mmCIF file of C-alpha atoms in Angstrom:
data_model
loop_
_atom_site.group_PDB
_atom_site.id
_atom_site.type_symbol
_atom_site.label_atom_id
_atom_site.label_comp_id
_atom_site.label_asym_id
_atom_site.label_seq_id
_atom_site.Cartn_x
_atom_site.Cartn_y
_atom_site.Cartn_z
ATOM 1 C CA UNK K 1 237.203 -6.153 3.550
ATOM 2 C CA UNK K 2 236.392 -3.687 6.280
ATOM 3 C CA UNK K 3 233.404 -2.283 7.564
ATOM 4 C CA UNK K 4 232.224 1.596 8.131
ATOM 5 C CA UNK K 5 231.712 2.725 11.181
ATOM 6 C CA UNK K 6 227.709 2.688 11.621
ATOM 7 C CA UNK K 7 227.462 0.198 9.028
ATOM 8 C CA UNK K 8 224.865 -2.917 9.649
ATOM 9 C CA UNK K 9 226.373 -5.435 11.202
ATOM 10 C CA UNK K 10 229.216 -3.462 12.667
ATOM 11 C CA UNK K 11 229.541 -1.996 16.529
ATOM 12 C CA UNK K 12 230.733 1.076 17.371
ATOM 13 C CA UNK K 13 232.002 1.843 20.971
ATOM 14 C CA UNK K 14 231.612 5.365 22.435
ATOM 15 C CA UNK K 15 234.014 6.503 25.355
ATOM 16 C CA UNK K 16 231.638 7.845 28.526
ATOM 17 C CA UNK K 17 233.187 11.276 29.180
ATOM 18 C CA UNK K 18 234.676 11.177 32.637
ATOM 19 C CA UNK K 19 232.135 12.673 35.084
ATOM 20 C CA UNK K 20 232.497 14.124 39.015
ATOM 21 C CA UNK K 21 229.906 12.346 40.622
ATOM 22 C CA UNK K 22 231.323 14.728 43.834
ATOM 23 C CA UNK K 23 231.600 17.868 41.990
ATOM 24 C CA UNK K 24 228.223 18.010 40.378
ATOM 25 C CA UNK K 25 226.760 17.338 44.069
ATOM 26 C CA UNK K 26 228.813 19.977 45.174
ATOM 27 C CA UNK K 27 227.520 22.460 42.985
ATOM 28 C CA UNK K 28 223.974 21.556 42.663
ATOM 29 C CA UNK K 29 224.179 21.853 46.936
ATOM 30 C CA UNK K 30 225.453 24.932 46.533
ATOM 31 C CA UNK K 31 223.234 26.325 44.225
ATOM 32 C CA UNK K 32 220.576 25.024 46.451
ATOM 33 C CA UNK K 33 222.356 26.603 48.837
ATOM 34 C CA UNK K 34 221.978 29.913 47.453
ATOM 35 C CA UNK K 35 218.466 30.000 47.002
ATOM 36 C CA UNK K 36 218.061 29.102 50.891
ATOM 37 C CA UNK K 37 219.753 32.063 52.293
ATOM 38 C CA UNK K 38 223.068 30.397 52.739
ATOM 39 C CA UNK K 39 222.043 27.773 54.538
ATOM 40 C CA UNK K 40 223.514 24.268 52.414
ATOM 41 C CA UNK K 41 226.507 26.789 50.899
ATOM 42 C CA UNK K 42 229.070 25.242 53.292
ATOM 43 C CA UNK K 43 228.504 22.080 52.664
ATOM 44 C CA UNK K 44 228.138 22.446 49.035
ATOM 45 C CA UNK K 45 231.494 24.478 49.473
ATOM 46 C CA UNK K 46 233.342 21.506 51.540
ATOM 47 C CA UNK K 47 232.372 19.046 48.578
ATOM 48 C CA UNK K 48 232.884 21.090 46.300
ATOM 49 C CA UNK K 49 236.620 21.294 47.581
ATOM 50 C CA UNK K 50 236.907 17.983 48.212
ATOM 51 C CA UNK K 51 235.934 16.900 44.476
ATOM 52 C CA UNK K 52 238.249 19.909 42.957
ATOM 53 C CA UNK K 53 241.242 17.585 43.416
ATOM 54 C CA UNK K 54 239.639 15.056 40.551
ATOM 55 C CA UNK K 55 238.636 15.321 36.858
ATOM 56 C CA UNK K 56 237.092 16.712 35.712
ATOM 57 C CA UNK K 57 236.638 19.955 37.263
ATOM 58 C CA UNK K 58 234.073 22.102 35.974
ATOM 59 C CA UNK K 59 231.000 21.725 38.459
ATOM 60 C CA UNK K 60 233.282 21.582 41.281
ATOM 61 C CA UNK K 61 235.280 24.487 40.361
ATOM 62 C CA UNK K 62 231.590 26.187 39.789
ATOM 63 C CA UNK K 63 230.314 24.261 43.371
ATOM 64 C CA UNK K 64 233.625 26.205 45.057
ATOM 65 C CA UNK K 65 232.700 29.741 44.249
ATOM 66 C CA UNK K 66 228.554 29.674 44.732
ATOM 67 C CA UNK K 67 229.715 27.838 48.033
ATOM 68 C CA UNK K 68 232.139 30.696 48.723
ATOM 69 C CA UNK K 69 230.085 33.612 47.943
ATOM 70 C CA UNK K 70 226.927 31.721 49.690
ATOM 71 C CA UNK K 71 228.378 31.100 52.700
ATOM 72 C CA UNK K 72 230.269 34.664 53.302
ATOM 73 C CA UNK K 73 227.055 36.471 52.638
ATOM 74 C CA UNK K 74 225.224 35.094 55.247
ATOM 75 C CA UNK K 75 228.381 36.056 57.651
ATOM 76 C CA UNK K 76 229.090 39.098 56.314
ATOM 77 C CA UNK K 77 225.168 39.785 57.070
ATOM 78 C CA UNK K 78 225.769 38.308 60.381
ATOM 79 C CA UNK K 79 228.859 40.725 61.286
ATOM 80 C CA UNK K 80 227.162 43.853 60.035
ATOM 81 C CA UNK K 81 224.058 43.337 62.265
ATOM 82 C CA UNK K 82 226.243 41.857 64.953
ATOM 83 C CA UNK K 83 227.950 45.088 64.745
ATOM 84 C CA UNK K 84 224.696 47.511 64.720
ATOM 85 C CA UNK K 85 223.442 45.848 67.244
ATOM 86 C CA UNK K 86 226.496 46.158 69.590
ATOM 87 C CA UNK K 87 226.931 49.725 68.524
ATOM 88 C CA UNK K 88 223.110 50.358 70.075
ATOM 89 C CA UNK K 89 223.704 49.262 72.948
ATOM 90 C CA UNK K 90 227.213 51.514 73.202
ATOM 91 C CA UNK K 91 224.926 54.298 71.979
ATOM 92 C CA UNK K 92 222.118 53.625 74.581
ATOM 93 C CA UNK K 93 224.641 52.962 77.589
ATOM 94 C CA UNK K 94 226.443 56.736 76.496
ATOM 95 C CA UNK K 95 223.334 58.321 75.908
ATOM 96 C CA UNK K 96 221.021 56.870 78.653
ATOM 97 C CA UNK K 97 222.409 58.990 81.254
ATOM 98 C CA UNK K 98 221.615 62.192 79.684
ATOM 99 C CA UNK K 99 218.406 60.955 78.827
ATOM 100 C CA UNK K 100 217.531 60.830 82.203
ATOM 101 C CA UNK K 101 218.878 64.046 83.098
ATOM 102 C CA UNK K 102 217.502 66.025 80.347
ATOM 103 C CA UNK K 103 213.946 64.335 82.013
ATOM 104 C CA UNK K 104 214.674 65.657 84.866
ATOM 105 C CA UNK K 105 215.820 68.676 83.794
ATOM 106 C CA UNK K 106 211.917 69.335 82.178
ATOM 107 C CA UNK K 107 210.595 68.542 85.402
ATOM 108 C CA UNK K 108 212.903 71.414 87.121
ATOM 109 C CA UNK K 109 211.571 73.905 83.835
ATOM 110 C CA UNK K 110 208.089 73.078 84.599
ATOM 111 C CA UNK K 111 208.575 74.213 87.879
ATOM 112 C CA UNK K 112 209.790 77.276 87.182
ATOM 113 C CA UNK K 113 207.360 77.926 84.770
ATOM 114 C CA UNK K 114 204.789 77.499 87.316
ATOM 115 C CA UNK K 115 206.755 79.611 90.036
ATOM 116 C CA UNK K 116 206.902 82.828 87.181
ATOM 117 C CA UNK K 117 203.205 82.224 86.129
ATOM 118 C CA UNK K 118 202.142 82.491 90.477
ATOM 119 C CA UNK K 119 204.431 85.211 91.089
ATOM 120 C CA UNK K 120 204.758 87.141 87.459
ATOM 121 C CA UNK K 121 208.694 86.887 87.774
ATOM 122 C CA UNK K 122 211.515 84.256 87.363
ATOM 123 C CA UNK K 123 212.782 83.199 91.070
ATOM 124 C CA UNK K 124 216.041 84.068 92.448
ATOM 125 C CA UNK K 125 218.820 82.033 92.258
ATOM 126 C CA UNK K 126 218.427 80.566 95.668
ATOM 127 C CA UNK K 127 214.785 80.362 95.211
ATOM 128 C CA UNK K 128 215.074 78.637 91.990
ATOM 129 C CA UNK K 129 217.465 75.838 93.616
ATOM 130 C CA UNK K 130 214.471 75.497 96.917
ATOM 131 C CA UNK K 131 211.990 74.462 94.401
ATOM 132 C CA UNK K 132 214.212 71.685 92.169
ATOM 133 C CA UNK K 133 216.538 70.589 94.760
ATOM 134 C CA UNK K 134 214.979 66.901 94.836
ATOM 135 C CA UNK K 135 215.782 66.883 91.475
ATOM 136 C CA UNK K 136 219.257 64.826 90.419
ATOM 137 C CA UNK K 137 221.211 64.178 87.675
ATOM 138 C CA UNK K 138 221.901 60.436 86.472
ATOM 139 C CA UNK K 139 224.896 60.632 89.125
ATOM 140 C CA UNK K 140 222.751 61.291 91.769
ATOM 141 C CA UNK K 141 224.281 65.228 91.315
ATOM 142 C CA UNK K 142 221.903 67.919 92.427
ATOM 143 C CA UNK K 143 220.259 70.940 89.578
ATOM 144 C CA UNK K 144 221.212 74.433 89.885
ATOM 145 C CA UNK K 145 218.765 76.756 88.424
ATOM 146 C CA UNK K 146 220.390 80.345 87.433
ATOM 147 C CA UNK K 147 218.620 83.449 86.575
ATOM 148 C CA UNK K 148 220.534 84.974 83.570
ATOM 149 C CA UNK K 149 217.774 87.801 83.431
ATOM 150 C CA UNK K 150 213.989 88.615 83.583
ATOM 151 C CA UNK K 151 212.985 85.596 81.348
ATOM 152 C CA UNK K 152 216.275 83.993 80.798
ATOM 153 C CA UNK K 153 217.895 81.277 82.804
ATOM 154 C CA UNK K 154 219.775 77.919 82.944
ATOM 155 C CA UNK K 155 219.452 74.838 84.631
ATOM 156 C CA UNK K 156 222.338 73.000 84.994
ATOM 157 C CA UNK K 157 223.430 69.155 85.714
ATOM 158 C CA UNK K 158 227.400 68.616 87.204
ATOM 159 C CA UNK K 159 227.365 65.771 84.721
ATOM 160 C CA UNK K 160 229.777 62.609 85.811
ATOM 161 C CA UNK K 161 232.377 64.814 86.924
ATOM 162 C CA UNK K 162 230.188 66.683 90.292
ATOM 163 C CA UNK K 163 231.608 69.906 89.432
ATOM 164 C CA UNK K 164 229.443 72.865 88.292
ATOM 165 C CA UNK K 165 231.111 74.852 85.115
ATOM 166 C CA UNK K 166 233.287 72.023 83.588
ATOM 167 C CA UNK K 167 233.227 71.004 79.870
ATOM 168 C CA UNK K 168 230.893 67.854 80.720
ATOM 169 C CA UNK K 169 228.295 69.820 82.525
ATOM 170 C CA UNK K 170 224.689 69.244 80.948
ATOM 171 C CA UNK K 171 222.817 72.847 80.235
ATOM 172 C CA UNK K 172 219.616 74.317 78.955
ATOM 173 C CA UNK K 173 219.021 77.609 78.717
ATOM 174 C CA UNK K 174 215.591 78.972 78.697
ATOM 175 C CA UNK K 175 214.952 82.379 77.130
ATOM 176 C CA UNK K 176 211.905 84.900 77.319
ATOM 177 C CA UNK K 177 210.606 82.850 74.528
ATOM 178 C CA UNK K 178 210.272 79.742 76.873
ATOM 179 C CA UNK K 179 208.796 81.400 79.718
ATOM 180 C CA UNK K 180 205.029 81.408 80.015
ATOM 181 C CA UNK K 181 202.791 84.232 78.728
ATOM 182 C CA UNK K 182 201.547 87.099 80.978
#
């Protein structure tokens, strides 16, 4: 006689299903991970890939890509400000020097200004140049002020180059608009 499975009197023996002790830490550290900014991904991701190479695989398989994707955000974040951040300081090193000029360049068109309100009329060339020629560009390159009519004139910086009337010269023109009222 035989018994049933489940029967009084009779034992039954269950199988434990294999578990990855490894993996599961591996992907809880990694979810973990996640929700602190990246911070336990790559360690979650290194046993995660450690316990990928034994059965079964399932949380470490799952461990492996929130590890992955945790710990290249961060990076990636990283890089891209990395990267702005570099770029400013390109952008401010480029555009510092004209910064300074165009400065300078007010202080030479307040001058002016003030010579045409005294004297009712825009200053000759040579006049013009007198009354700004303290005034330098960033490359230590003196203004010229030009009268281009009876309320209409430039001031102009050499830029890096030194010479007057080259593509990298730094202008402003100043029409009758500009000039002070009467």
């Amino acid at each position: 006689m035989s018994q049933l499975p489940g029967a009084p009197g009779s034992t039954t023996y269950v199988q434990a299903s294999p578990s990855n002790g490894l993996g599961v830490a591996g992907f809880i550290t990694s979810l973990v991970g996640i929700v602190t900014c990246g911070l336990l991904c790559p360690i979650g991701l290194i046993l995660s890939f450690i316990a990928i190479f034994r059965r079964p695989r399932g949380f470490a398989v799952a461990g492996l890509v929130i590890g992955i994707v945790g710990t290249l955000i961060p990076v990636v974040i990283f890089l891209i400000w990395g990267a702005a951040v570099l770029a400013m300081f390109g952008f401010a090193a480029a555009v510092g020097p004209a910064l300074q000029t165009y400065g300078n360049i007010s202080t030479a068109e307040s001058r002016i200004h003030d010579a045409y309100a005294q004297h009712m009329s825009l200053p000759t060339d040579d006049d013009g140049d007198t009354l700004i020629d303290d005034l330098n560009d960033q490359w230590s390159h003196p203004l010229r002020y030009h009268r281009l009519g009876p309320t209409r004139y430039e001031i102009r910086s050499a830029g890096p180059d030194g010479s007057f009337d080259t593509p990298d010269d730094i202008i402003k023109t100043f029409n009758g608009s500009d000039a002070p009222s009467q």
